[in-house]
Amino acid sequence: MKTIRSITLIASLLLAFQLQGQDNARANAYTLSKCMELALQNNTQLKNARLDKEMADAEKSSAFTNFFPQINAMGAGFVGAKDIMRGEMVIPQMGSMPLSMVKKGVLATLTALQPLYMGGQVIQGNKLAALQQEVRQLQYEMTQKDVVQNVQNYYWQLVSLRSNISTLDAVDKQLAEVHQLTQQYVDAGVTTRNDLLRVELSQQQVASQRLTLLNGIEVVRLLLAQLCGTEMHSFDIVTENILSPATPETYYISAEQALANREETQLLSKSVTASALQVKMERGKNLPTVAVGASAVYYNMMEKNQGNLIGLATVSVPLSSWWGGSHQIRKAKLAHEQSKNNQRDSQEKLQIEILTAWNAVRESYAQIEIARKSVAQANENLRMNRDQYNAGTQDLTELLDAVTLFAQSQNSLTSACADYQSRVADYQRKTR
C-alpha cells in the first residue's frame, strides 16, 4: 500500500507541475463574448461563406453585362500556292490576255450586335442573379448563427467540466478529513485498517476521475480554440458563473416573430420567387429575339486597302423549340407549384421546431431547480453523516455513500446549468 501511495503522490505532483506550466503559457484568456467575436472574424467556415457571397456578387455583375452589345473581332490572312482566281480576258483587236489575281490577302471585321429583345431572358437572368446574391447573404447569416451557437456550446461545456474539477476538490477535502479521522480510529483500535484502505481507494477513484476530466477539458479547449481561429497553445477562457443563469422569460420571443426572423423563412420565399422566374425563362426561350448592330470590314486582296461599314438587323424565331418548349414550360410551372407546397410545409415545421426549442428551455430550467434541491439535501446528508461518524455513531460506509451523493448532486447541478445554456443557445439560433 505504501508503494501505491507513493506512486499516486508522484503522479499527482507531475500532473500539478504540468498544469501549472500550461496555465502560465496560456496568457490569452477570453470571455464568451470575445470568443464569439474571434470566431466571427477567423472561423474557416465563415471565410468560405464570405467567398460564396463574393462569387454571387461576381455572377450578378456578369449577368448585367448581357445588357451590353456583343462585340466580336475577327482577322484572317491567306497565301495561296497558286492564284485563287485564274483565267483570260479577251480584248477586242488585241486578243486574249492572261488574268490572275488574289494569290494572297488579309481580312478583318469588327461586329457589334445590340440585343433589343431576347424574350425576357436577359431581364429574368439578372433577376435570378440578384436573387442568388440575396440567398448567399442569408446563408452567410445562417452560418454566422451556427458558429456562434457552437462557440456557446463548447464554452459552457468547458465551464461545466471545470466546475466538476471544483467539485472533486471539495470531495478531496472531505476524504482527506475522513482519512485523518479514520487513521486516528485505527491508531486507537476503534476500527480496523480495512476502513482506512476503503478511504484510500475512494481517494484514488477521485484522482482517476480528475485525470479523465482534465483530458476532457483539454480536448474541449482545443476544439473551442480551433473554432475561434486562434492560437491553440495559449488559448484559454475566463470562466463565467454557470450556476446563476437568467430565467427562460429573458429569452422568450413569440413564435410568429421568431418565424419571421428565421433566414430559412426568407429562403423559402426566395425559392418560390426563383421558380416563378424559371417559368418566365422557359417561356423566353420560345419567343423571337431581335438585335441590331453594325460591322466594319477591312480587306486587302489585290494590293489595295479597302473597307466597308455594314448595318445589321436580326430577327430569330426558334420554330423547332416550340415542339418541346411547351413541355419545358409545363415542367417549370409544376416545379413552381412544388416550391409553394414546400414553403407551406417547411414553415409549419419551423413553427413546431421553435415551440419545441422553447419547451426544452423551460424543461431544462426546471431541471436546474430540481438539482439545486438535490444539492441542498446532499449537503445536509453529508453534514449529518460526518457529524455522526465523528461521534463514532455512524459506520464508514454511510459516510462514503454521503460523499458520493454530494459529488453526484454537485455534478448534476453543473450539468443541468450547462445543458440549460446549450438549450438557450439553440433557442436563440432558432428565433433571432
Tab-separated table of N, CA, C and O in Angstrom, residues 203-313:
chain	number	residue	atom	x	y	z
A	203	GLN	N	-10.155	7.825	-2.505
A	203	GLN	CA	-9.280	8.919	-2.917
A	203	GLN	C	-8.646	8.634	-4.277
A	203	GLN	O	-8.509	9.531	-5.124
A	204	GLN	N	-8.264	7.388	-4.507
A	204	GLN	CA	-7.677	7.027	-5.796
A	204	GLN	C	-8.718	7.110	-6.914
A	204	GLN	O	-8.406	7.502	-8.044
A	205	GLN	N	-9.942	6.754	-6.611
A	205	GLN	CA	-11.006	6.876	-7.610
A	205	GLN	C	-11.236	8.338	-7.998
A	205	GLN	O	-11.446	8.658	-9.161
A	206	VAL	N	-11.167	9.215	-7.000
A	206	VAL	CA	-11.294	10.651	-7.281
A	206	VAL	C	-10.136	11.131	-8.149
A	206	VAL	O	-10.316	11.929	-9.083
A	207	ALA	N	-8.920	10.637	-7.874
A	207	ALA	CA	-7.759	11.017	-8.687
A	207	ALA	C	-7.927	10.553	-10.124
A	207	ALA	O	-7.570	11.271	-11.070
A	208	SER	N	-8.494	9.350	-10.305
A	208	SER	CA	-8.744	8.845	-11.659
A	208	SER	C	-9.786	9.702	-12.375
A	208	SER	O	-9.639	10.039	-13.560
A	209	GLN	N	-10.850	10.071	-11.666
A	209	GLN	CA	-11.876	10.936	-12.254
A	209	GLN	C	-11.299	12.293	-12.639
A	209	GLN	O	-11.647	12.871	-13.675
A	210	ARG	N	-10.397	12.793	-11.802
A	210	ARG	CA	-9.785	14.087	-12.081
A	210	ARG	C	-8.967	14.029	-13.386
A	210	ARG	O	-9.025	14.939	-14.208
A	211	LEU	N	-8.218	12.945	-13.574
A	211	LEU	CA	-7.412	12.803	-14.789
A	211	LEU	C	-8.296	12.752	-16.029
A	211	LEU	O	-8.005	13.386	-17.045
A	212	THR	N	-9.403	12.006	-15.933
A	212	THR	CA	-10.343	11.934	-17.063
A	212	THR	C	-10.933	13.301	-17.369
A	212	THR	O	-11.054	13.706	-18.539
A	213	LEU	N	-11.295	14.037	-16.324
A	213	LEU	CA	-11.854	15.378	-16.513
A	213	LEU	C	-10.839	16.321	-17.146
A	213	LEU	O	-11.176	17.100	-18.055
A	214	LEU	N	-9.612	16.262	-16.692
A	214	LEU	CA	-8.574	17.148	-17.235
A	214	LEU	C	-8.327	16.874	-18.710
A	214	LEU	O	-8.120	17.802	-19.500
A	215	ASN	N	-8.352	15.597	-19.085
A	215	ASN	CA	-8.200	15.267	-20.507
A	215	ASN	C	-9.383	15.796	-21.319
A	215	ASN	O	-9.211	16.322	-22.424
A	216	GLY	N	-10.581	15.650	-20.768
A	216	GLY	CA	-11.760	16.193	-21.452
A	216	GLY	C	-11.705	17.699	-21.583
A	216	GLY	O	-12.075	18.263	-22.624
A	217	ILE	N	-11.241	18.375	-20.542
A	217	ILE	CA	-11.105	19.833	-20.575
A	217	ILE	C	-10.141	20.255	-21.677
A	217	ILE	O	-10.401	21.204	-22.424
A	218	GLU	N	-9.040	19.541	-21.797
A	218	GLU	CA	-8.046	19.902	-22.805
A	218	GLU	C	-8.595	19.727	-24.218
A	218	GLU	O	-8.370	20.571	-25.094
A	219	VAL	N	-9.346	18.650	-24.447
A	219	VAL	CA	-9.928	18.420	-25.773
A	219	VAL	C	-10.927	19.523	-26.128
A	219	VAL	O	-10.895	20.093	-27.228
A	220	VAL	N	-11.827	19.850	-25.191
A	220	VAL	CA	-12.836	20.888	-25.451
A	220	VAL	C	-12.159	22.249	-25.638
A	220	VAL	O	-12.569	23.047	-26.486
A	221	ARG	N	-11.114	22.513	-24.863
A	221	ARG	CA	-10.386	23.778	-25.007
A	221	ARG	C	-9.795	23.903	-26.408
A	221	ARG	O	-9.885	24.963	-27.047
A	222	LEU	N	-9.218	22.828	-26.924
A	222	LEU	CA	-8.624	22.845	-28.261
A	222	LEU	C	-9.706	23.008	-29.331
A	222	LEU	O	-9.510	23.726	-30.319
A	223	LEU	N	-10.846	22.335	-29.134
A	223	LEU	CA	-11.940	22.472	-30.109
A	223	LEU	C	-12.452	23.907	-30.154
A	223	LEU	O	-12.734	24.448	-31.233
A	224	LEU	N	-12.580	24.529	-28.992
A	224	LEU	CA	-13.047	25.917	-28.940
A	224	LEU	C	-12.016	26.852	-29.567
A	224	LEU	O	-12.382	27.792	-30.294
A	225	ALA	N	-10.744	26.612	-29.307
A	225	ALA	CA	-9.693	27.448	-29.898
A	225	ALA	C	-9.705	27.334	-31.418
A	225	ALA	O	-9.562	28.335	-32.139
A	226	GLN	N	-9.879	26.107	-31.930
A	226	GLN	CA	-9.919	25.924	-33.381
A	226	GLN	C	-11.134	26.613	-33.989
A	226	GLN	O	-11.058	27.216	-35.062
A	227	LEU	N	-12.259	26.546	-33.299
A	227	LEU	CA	-13.473	27.203	-33.789
A	227	LEU	C	-13.298	28.714	-33.829
A	227	LEU	O	-13.803	29.385	-34.737
A	228	CYS	N	-12.573	29.253	-32.846
A	228	CYS	CA	-12.333	30.696	-32.784
A	228	CYS	C	-11.229	31.132	-33.735
A	228	CYS	O	-11.028	32.335	-33.939
A	229	GLY	N	-10.487	30.168	-34.290
A	229	GLY	CA	-9.423	30.507	-35.221
A	229	GLY	C	-8.259	31.206	-34.565
A	229	GLY	O	-7.643	32.087	-35.176
A	230	THR	N	-7.930	30.813	-33.327
A	230	THR	CA	-6.834	31.457	-32.619
A	230	THR	C	-5.781	30.418	-32.263
A	230	THR	O	-5.977	29.210	-32.456
A	231	GLU	N	-4.665	30.880	-31.738
A	231	GLU	CA	-3.550	30.003	-31.411
A	231	GLU	C	-3.955	29.047	-30.280
A	231	GLU	O	-4.388	29.471	-29.219
A	232	MET	N	-3.825	27.748	-30.521
A	232	MET	CA	-4.376	26.762	-29.593
A	232	MET	C	-3.606	26.696	-28.276
A	232	MET	O	-4.204	26.529	-27.212
A	233	HIS	N	-2.283	26.805	-28.336
A	233	HIS	CA	-1.471	26.576	-27.143
A	233	HIS	C	-1.758	27.608	-26.060
A	233	HIS	O	-1.843	27.280	-24.879
A	234	SER	N	-1.920	28.859	-26.461
A	234	SER	CA	-2.084	29.934	-25.472
A	234	SER	C	-3.544	30.262	-25.188
A	234	SER	O	-3.847	31.107	-24.364
A	235	PHE	N	-4.473	29.588	-25.869
A	235	PHE	CA	-5.893	29.923	-25.727
A	235	PHE	C	-6.445	29.416	-24.402
A	235	PHE	O	-6.150	28.309	-23.968
A	236	ASP	N	-7.254	30.258	-23.771
A	236	ASP	CA	-7.972	29.857	-22.562
A	236	ASP	C	-9.192	30.768	-22.423
A	236	ASP	O	-9.348	31.728	-23.176
A	237	ILE	N	-10.062	30.453	-21.479
A	237	ILE	CA	-11.277	31.245	-21.299
A	237	ILE	C	-11.328	31.808	-19.889
A	237	ILE	O	-10.710	31.289	-18.965
A	238	VAL	N	-12.075	32.897	-19.781
A	238	VAL	CA	-12.422	33.433	-18.463
A	238	VAL	C	-13.703	32.739	-18.031
A	238	VAL	O	-14.738	32.855	-18.684
A	239	THR	N	-13.635	31.978	-16.958
A	239	THR	CA	-14.782	31.184	-16.518
A	239	THR	C	-15.850	32.071	-15.913
A	239	THR	O	-15.618	32.768	-14.923
A	240	GLU	N	-17.023	32.062	-16.521
A	240	GLU	CA	-18.149	32.842	-16.027
A	240	GLU	C	-19.027	31.971	-15.128
A	240	GLU	O	-18.943	30.739	-15.141
A	241	ASN	N	-19.877	32.632	-14.361
A	241	ASN	CA	-20.741	31.922	-13.409
A	241	ASN	C	-21.795	31.127	-14.167
A	241	ASN	O	-22.597	31.689	-14.914
A	242	ILE	N	-21.783	29.824	-13.958
A	242	ILE	CA	-22.738	28.964	-14.654
A	242	ILE	C	-23.919	28.588	-13.776
A	242	ILE	O	-24.939	28.099	-14.264
A	243	LEU	N	-23.811	28.837	-12.467
A	243	LEU	CA	-24.822	28.355	-11.528
A	243	LEU	C	-25.966	29.335	-11.297
A	243	LEU	O	-26.895	29.022	-10.565
A	244	SER	N	-25.907	30.515	-11.900
A	244	SER	CA	-26.987	31.500	-11.714
A	244	SER	C	-27.451	32.025	-13.073
A	244	SER	O	-27.294	33.203	-13.403
A	245	PRO	N	-28.039	31.164	-13.894
A	245	PRO	CA	-28.473	31.600	-15.227
A	245	PRO	C	-29.740	32.445	-15.173
A	245	PRO	O	-30.493	32.406	-14.196
A	246	ALA	N	-29.966	33.205	-16.217
A	246	ALA	CA	-31.189	34.004	-16.325
A	246	ALA	C	-32.383	33.084	-16.559
A	246	ALA	O	-32.242	31.967	-17.067
A	247	THR	N	-33.555	33.564	-16.210
A	247	THR	CA	-34.768	32.761	-16.365
A	247	THR	C	-35.147	32.652	-17.840
A	247	THR	O	-34.746	33.489	-18.671
A	248	PRO	N	-35.934	31.640	-18.218
A	248	PRO	CA	-36.328	31.486	-19.622
A	248	PRO	C	-37.058	32.693	-20.202
A	248	PRO	O	-36.917	33.001	-21.395
A	249	GLU	N	-37.834	33.381	-19.372
A	249	GLU	CA	-38.595	34.531	-19.874
A	249	GLU	C	-37.680	35.614	-20.444
A	249	GLU	O	-38.107	36.428	-21.278
A	250	THR	N	-36.432	35.632	-20.021
A	250	THR	CA	-35.475	36.622	-20.533
A	250	THR	C	-35.268	36.464	-22.033
A	250	THR	O	-35.003	37.443	-22.747
A	251	TYR	N	-35.418	35.249	-22.535
A	251	TYR	CA	-35.081	34.953	-23.926
A	251	TYR	C	-36.312	34.741	-24.806
A	251	TYR	O	-36.169	34.527	-26.013
A	252	TYR	N	-37.512	34.838	-24.238
A	252	TYR	CA	-38.713	34.456	-24.981
A	252	TYR	C	-39.000	35.412	-26.134
A	252	TYR	O	-38.891	36.634	-26.018
A	253	ILE	N	-39.371	34.830	-27.275
A	253	ILE	CA	-39.838	35.558	-28.452
A	253	ILE	C	-41.062	34.808	-28.974
A	253	ILE	O	-41.057	33.567	-29.006
A	254	SER	N	-42.075	35.527	-29.363
A	254	SER	CA	-43.282	34.868	-29.864
A	254	SER	C	-42.946	34.038	-31.109
A	254	SER	O	-42.039	34.364	-31.869
A	255	ALA	N	-43.700	32.963	-31.298
A	255	ALA	CA	-43.433	32.059	-32.422
A	255	ALA	C	-43.581	32.767	-33.759
A	255	ALA	O	-42.824	32.499	-34.707
A	256	GLU	N	-44.546	33.685	-33.855
A	256	GLU	CA	-44.759	34.410	-35.115
A	256	GLU	C	-43.559	35.295	-35.445
A	256	GLU	O	-43.086	35.325	-36.587
A	257	GLN	N	-43.075	36.025	-34.421
A	257	GLN	CA	-41.922	36.888	-34.638
A	257	GLN	C	-40.675	36.055	-34.931
A	257	GLN	O	-39.863	36.407	-35.797
A	258	ALA	N	-40.529	34.961	-34.217
A	258	ALA	CA	-39.371	34.092	-34.437
A	258	ALA	C	-39.373	33.530	-35.856
A	258	ALA	O	-38.320	33.447	-36.507
A	259	LEU	N	-40.559	33.142	-36.340
A	259	LEU	CA	-40.661	32.597	-37.694
A	259	LEU	C	-40.270	33.649	-38.728
A	259	LEU	O	-39.598	33.350	-39.724
A	260	ALA	N	-40.687	34.897	-38.484
A	260	ALA	CA	-40.331	35.980	-39.414
A	260	ALA	C	-38.834	36.267	-39.382
A	260	ALA	O	-38.252	36.681	-40.389
A	261	ASN	N	-38.191	36.034	-38.226
A	261	ASN	CA	-36.757	36.305	-38.103
A	261	ASN	C	-35.886	35.249	-38.770
A	261	ASN	O	-34.723	35.515	-39.090
A	262	ARG	N	-36.433	34.069	-38.977
A	262	ARG	CA	-35.617	32.957	-39.462
A	262	ARG	C	-35.180	33.171	-40.906
A	262	ARG	O	-35.987	33.515	-41.788
A	263	GLU	N	-33.906	32.970	-41.180
A	263	GLU	CA	-33.400	33.047	-42.542
A	263	GLU	C	-34.039	31.970	-43.423
A	263	GLU	O	-34.242	32.169	-44.622
A	264	GLU	N	-34.361	30.836	-42.798
A	264	GLU	CA	-34.981	29.760	-43.551
A	264	GLU	C	-36.318	30.189	-44.150
A	264	GLU	O	-36.659	29.788	-45.266
A	265	THR	N	-37.065	31.012	-43.403
A	265	THR	CA	-38.336	31.519	-43.920
A	265	THR	C	-38.121	32.372	-45.154
A	265	THR	O	-38.842	32.247	-46.163
A	266	GLN	N	-37.131	33.243	-45.098
A	266	GLN	CA	-36.832	34.102	-46.240
A	266	GLN	C	-36.303	33.293	-47.421
A	266	GLN	O	-36.600	33.594	-48.580
A	267	LEU	N	-35.515	32.250	-47.134
A	267	LEU	CA	-35.003	31.404	-48.213
A	267	LEU	C	-36.136	30.663	-48.909
A	267	LEU	O	-36.109	30.491	-50.144
A	268	LEU	N	-37.130	30.225	-48.135
A	268	LEU	CA	-38.280	29.556	-48.746
A	268	LEU	C	-39.022	30.503	-49.679
A	268	LEU	O	-39.452	30.109	-50.776
A	269	SER	N	-39.184	31.746	-49.256
A	269	SER	CA	-39.855	32.736	-50.101
A	269	SER	C	-39.064	32.989	-51.380
A	269	SER	O	-39.638	33.089	-52.476
A	270	LYS	N	-37.770	33.055	-51.265
A	270	LYS	CA	-36.934	33.304	-52.444
A	270	LYS	C	-36.911	32.101	-53.373
A	270	LYS	O	-36.751	32.238	-54.584
A	271	SER	N	-37.065	30.907	-52.809
A	271	SER	CA	-37.154	29.716	-53.650
A	271	SER	C	-38.408	29.757	-54.524
A	271	SER	O	-38.370	29.391	-55.704
A	272	VAL	N	-39.510	30.230	-53.950
A	272	VAL	CA	-40.744	30.374	-54.731
A	272	VAL	C	-40.556	31.426	-55.825
A	272	VAL	O	-40.961	31.229	-56.983
A	273	THR	N	-39.922	32.534	-55.474
A	273	THR	CA	-39.663	33.589	-56.468
A	273	THR	C	-38.770	33.071	-57.584
A	273	THR	O	-39.003	33.360	-58.773
A	274	ALA	N	-37.746	32.306	-57.247
A	274	ALA	CA	-36.822	31.776	-58.254
A	274	ALA	C	-37.539	30.819	-59.201
A	274	ALA	O	-37.302	30.846	-60.421
A	275	SER	N	-38.426	29.983	-58.663
A	275	SER	CA	-39.154	29.052	-59.538
A	275	SER	C	-40.094	29.797	-60.481
A	275	SER	O	-40.294	29.375	-61.626
A	276	ALA	N	-40.667	30.917	-60.009
A	276	ALA	CA	-41.512	31.730	-60.892
A	276	ALA	C	-40.681	32.357	-62.014
A	276	ALA	O	-41.128	32.426	-63.172
A	277	LEU	N	-39.470	32.796	-61.694
A	277	LEU	CA	-38.586	33.354	-62.723
A	277	LEU	C	-38.156	32.281	-63.723
A	277	LEU	O	-37.977	32.576	-64.916
A	278	GLN	N	-38.003	31.051	-63.256
A	278	GLN	CA	-37.630	29.973	-64.175
A	278	GLN	C	-38.735	29.712	-65.195
A	278	GLN	O	-38.457	29.375	-66.351
A	279	VAL	N	-39.995	29.858	-64.767
A	279	VAL	CA	-41.101	29.722	-65.714
A	279	VAL	C	-40.981	30.778	-66.816
A	279	VAL	O	-41.127	30.481	-68.015
A	280	LYS	N	-40.699	32.010	-66.442
A	280	LYS	CA	-40.546	33.084	-67.427
A	280	LYS	C	-39.332	32.847	-68.320
A	280	LYS	O	-39.360	33.169	-69.512
A	281	MET	N	-38.269	32.290	-67.755
A	281	MET	CA	-37.093	31.983	-68.564
A	281	MET	C	-37.418	30.937	-69.628
A	281	MET	O	-36.995	31.058	-70.790
A	282	GLU	N	-38.194	29.916	-69.269
A	282	GLU	CA	-38.564	28.880	-70.245
A	282	GLU	C	-39.458	29.454	-71.339
A	282	GLU	O	-39.330	29.082	-72.514
A	283	ARG	N	-40.339	30.347	-70.974
A	283	ARG	CA	-41.172	30.996	-71.990
A	283	ARG	C	-40.310	31.828	-72.930
A	283	ARG	O	-40.524	31.846	-74.144
A	284	GLY	N	-39.335	32.537	-72.356
A	284	GLY	CA	-38.470	33.384	-73.167
A	284	GLY	C	-37.667	32.617	-74.188
A	284	GLY	O	-37.339	33.156	-75.262
A	285	LYS	N	-37.341	31.351	-73.891
A	285	LYS	CA	-36.577	30.553	-74.849
A	285	LYS	C	-37.366	30.260	-76.123
A	285	LYS	O	-36.779	29.906	-77.157
A	286	ASN	N	-38.698	30.385	-76.064
A	286	ASN	CA	-39.545	30.083	-77.216
A	286	ASN	C	-40.068	31.337	-77.906
A	286	ASN	O	-40.911	31.247	-78.798
A	287	LEU	N	-39.592	32.513	-77.484
A	287	LEU	CA	-40.021	33.769	-78.088
A	287	LEU	C	-38.962	34.266	-79.073
A	287	LEU	O	-37.784	33.909	-78.973
A	288	PRO	N	-39.381	35.099	-80.055
A	288	PRO	CA	-38.405	35.644	-81.014
A	288	PRO	C	-37.381	36.534	-80.306
A	288	PRO	O	-37.648	37.091	-79.234
A	289	THR	N	-36.225	36.666	-80.928
A	289	THR	CA	-35.188	37.571	-80.439
A	289	THR	C	-34.867	38.570	-81.535
A	289	THR	O	-34.833	38.231	-82.723
A	290	VAL	N	-34.633	39.814	-81.110
A	290	VAL	CA	-34.360	40.900	-82.048
A	290	VAL	C	-33.084	41.599	-81.614
A	290	VAL	O	-32.886	41.879	-80.423
A	291	ALA	N	-32.219	41.875	-82.619
A	291	ALA	CA	-30.971	42.585	-82.324
A	291	ALA	C	-30.600	43.448	-83.516
A	291	ALA	O	-30.944	43.138	-84.669
A	292	VAL	N	-29.926	44.550	-83.261
A	292	VAL	CA	-29.407	45.427	-84.325
A	292	VAL	C	-27.931	45.664	-84.059
A	292	VAL	O	-27.444	45.521	-82.931
A	293	GLY	N	-27.217	46.028	-85.110
A	293	GLY	CA	-25.797	46.272	-84.912
A	293	GLY	C	-25.137	46.761	-86.185
A	293	GLY	O	-25.795	47.142	-87.154
A	294	ALA	N	-23.846	46.731	-86.196
A	294	ALA	CA	-23.063	47.181	-87.334
A	294	ALA	C	-21.782	46.376	-87.383
A	294	ALA	O	-21.298	45.872	-86.365
A	295	SER	N	-21.234	46.287	-88.608
A	295	SER	CA	-19.991	45.548	-88.806
A	295	SER	C	-19.072	46.362	-89.696
A	295	SER	O	-19.466	46.824	-90.766
A	296	ALA	N	-17.850	46.572	-89.254
A	296	ALA	CA	-16.824	47.253	-90.051
A	296	ALA	C	-15.912	46.190	-90.654
A	296	ALA	O	-15.438	45.291	-89.951
A	297	VAL	N	-15.685	46.294	-91.978
A	297	VAL	CA	-14.914	45.291	-92.690
A	297	VAL	C	-13.715	45.958	-93.358
A	297	VAL	O	-13.846	47.012	-94.000
A	298	TYR	N	-12.561	45.350	-93.214
A	298	TYR	CA	-11.347	45.792	-93.919
A	298	TYR	C	-10.773	44.587	-94.649
A	298	TYR	O	-10.700	43.490	-94.087
A	299	TYR	N	-10.367	44.797	-95.935
A	299	TYR	CA	-9.753	43.694	-96.669
A	299	TYR	C	-8.739	44.256	-97.662
A	299	TYR	O	-8.838	45.390	-98.148
A	300	ASN	N	-7.780	43.451	-97.936
A	300	ASN	CA	-6.742	43.772	-98.923
A	300	ASN	C	-6.450	42.477	-99.665
A	300	ASN	O	-5.780	41.582	-99.160
A	301	MET	N	-6.973	42.401	-100.913
A	301	MET	CA	-6.808	41.174	-101.694
A	301	MET	C	-6.105	41.404	-103.020
A	301	MET	O	-5.756	40.456	-103.696
A	302	MET	N	-5.945	42.641	-103.438
A	302	MET	CA	-5.250	42.928	-104.704
A	302	MET	C	-4.301	44.101	-104.514
A	302	MET	O	-4.327	45.075	-105.256
A	303	GLU	N	-3.566	44.011	-103.403
A	303	GLU	CA	-2.580	45.042	-103.079
A	303	GLU	C	-3.219	46.407	-102.934
A	303	GLU	O	-2.620	47.437	-103.238
A	304	LYS	N	-4.453	46.393	-102.448
A	304	LYS	CA	-5.157	47.651	-102.285
A	304	LYS	C	-6.020	47.563	-101.029
A	304	LYS	O	-6.782	46.626	-100.852
A	305	ASN	N	-5.853	48.567	-100.141
A	305	ASN	CA	-6.640	48.610	-98.917
A	305	ASN	C	-8.066	49.059	-99.213
A	305	ASN	O	-8.277	50.079	-99.878
A	306	GLN	N	-9.031	48.301	-98.701
A	306	GLN	CA	-10.428	48.637	-98.902
A	306	GLN	C	-11.199	48.354	-97.619
A	306	GLN	O	-10.795	47.539	-96.786
A	307	GLY	N	-12.318	49.003	-97.451
A	307	GLY	CA	-13.130	48.811	-96.266
A	307	GLY	C	-14.583	49.114	-96.532
A	307	GLY	O	-14.931	49.704	-97.562
A	308	ASN	N	-15.419	48.721	-95.526
A	308	ASN	CA	-16.849	48.953	-95.683
A	308	ASN	C	-17.505	48.920	-94.310
A	308	ASN	O	-16.988	48.324	-93.369
A	309	LEU	N	-18.626	49.584	-94.204
A	309	LEU	CA	-19.418	49.588	-92.976
A	309	LEU	C	-20.792	49.055	-93.302
A	309	LEU	O	-21.476	49.582	-94.191
A	310	ILE	N	-21.218	48.010	-92.563
A	310	ILE	CA	-22.454	47.304	-92.880
A	310	ILE	C	-23.399	47.391	-91.688
A	310	ILE	O	-23.009	47.114	-90.553
A	311	GLY	N	-24.631	47.788	-91.895
A	311	GLY	CA	-25.645	47.779	-90.856
A	311	GLY	C	-26.298	46.406	-90.758
A	311	GLY	O	-26.499	45.733	-91.776
A	312	LEU	N	-26.629	45.991	-89.535
A	312	LEU	CA	-27.185	44.656	-89.319
A	312	LEU	C	-28.484	44.742	-88.531
A	312	LEU	O	-28.638	45.590	-87.650
A	313	ALA	N	-29.405	43.885	-88.838
A	313	ALA	CA	-30.636	43.701	-88.058
A	313	ALA	C	-31.004	42.236	-88.144
A	313	ALA	O	-31.034	41.671	-89.249
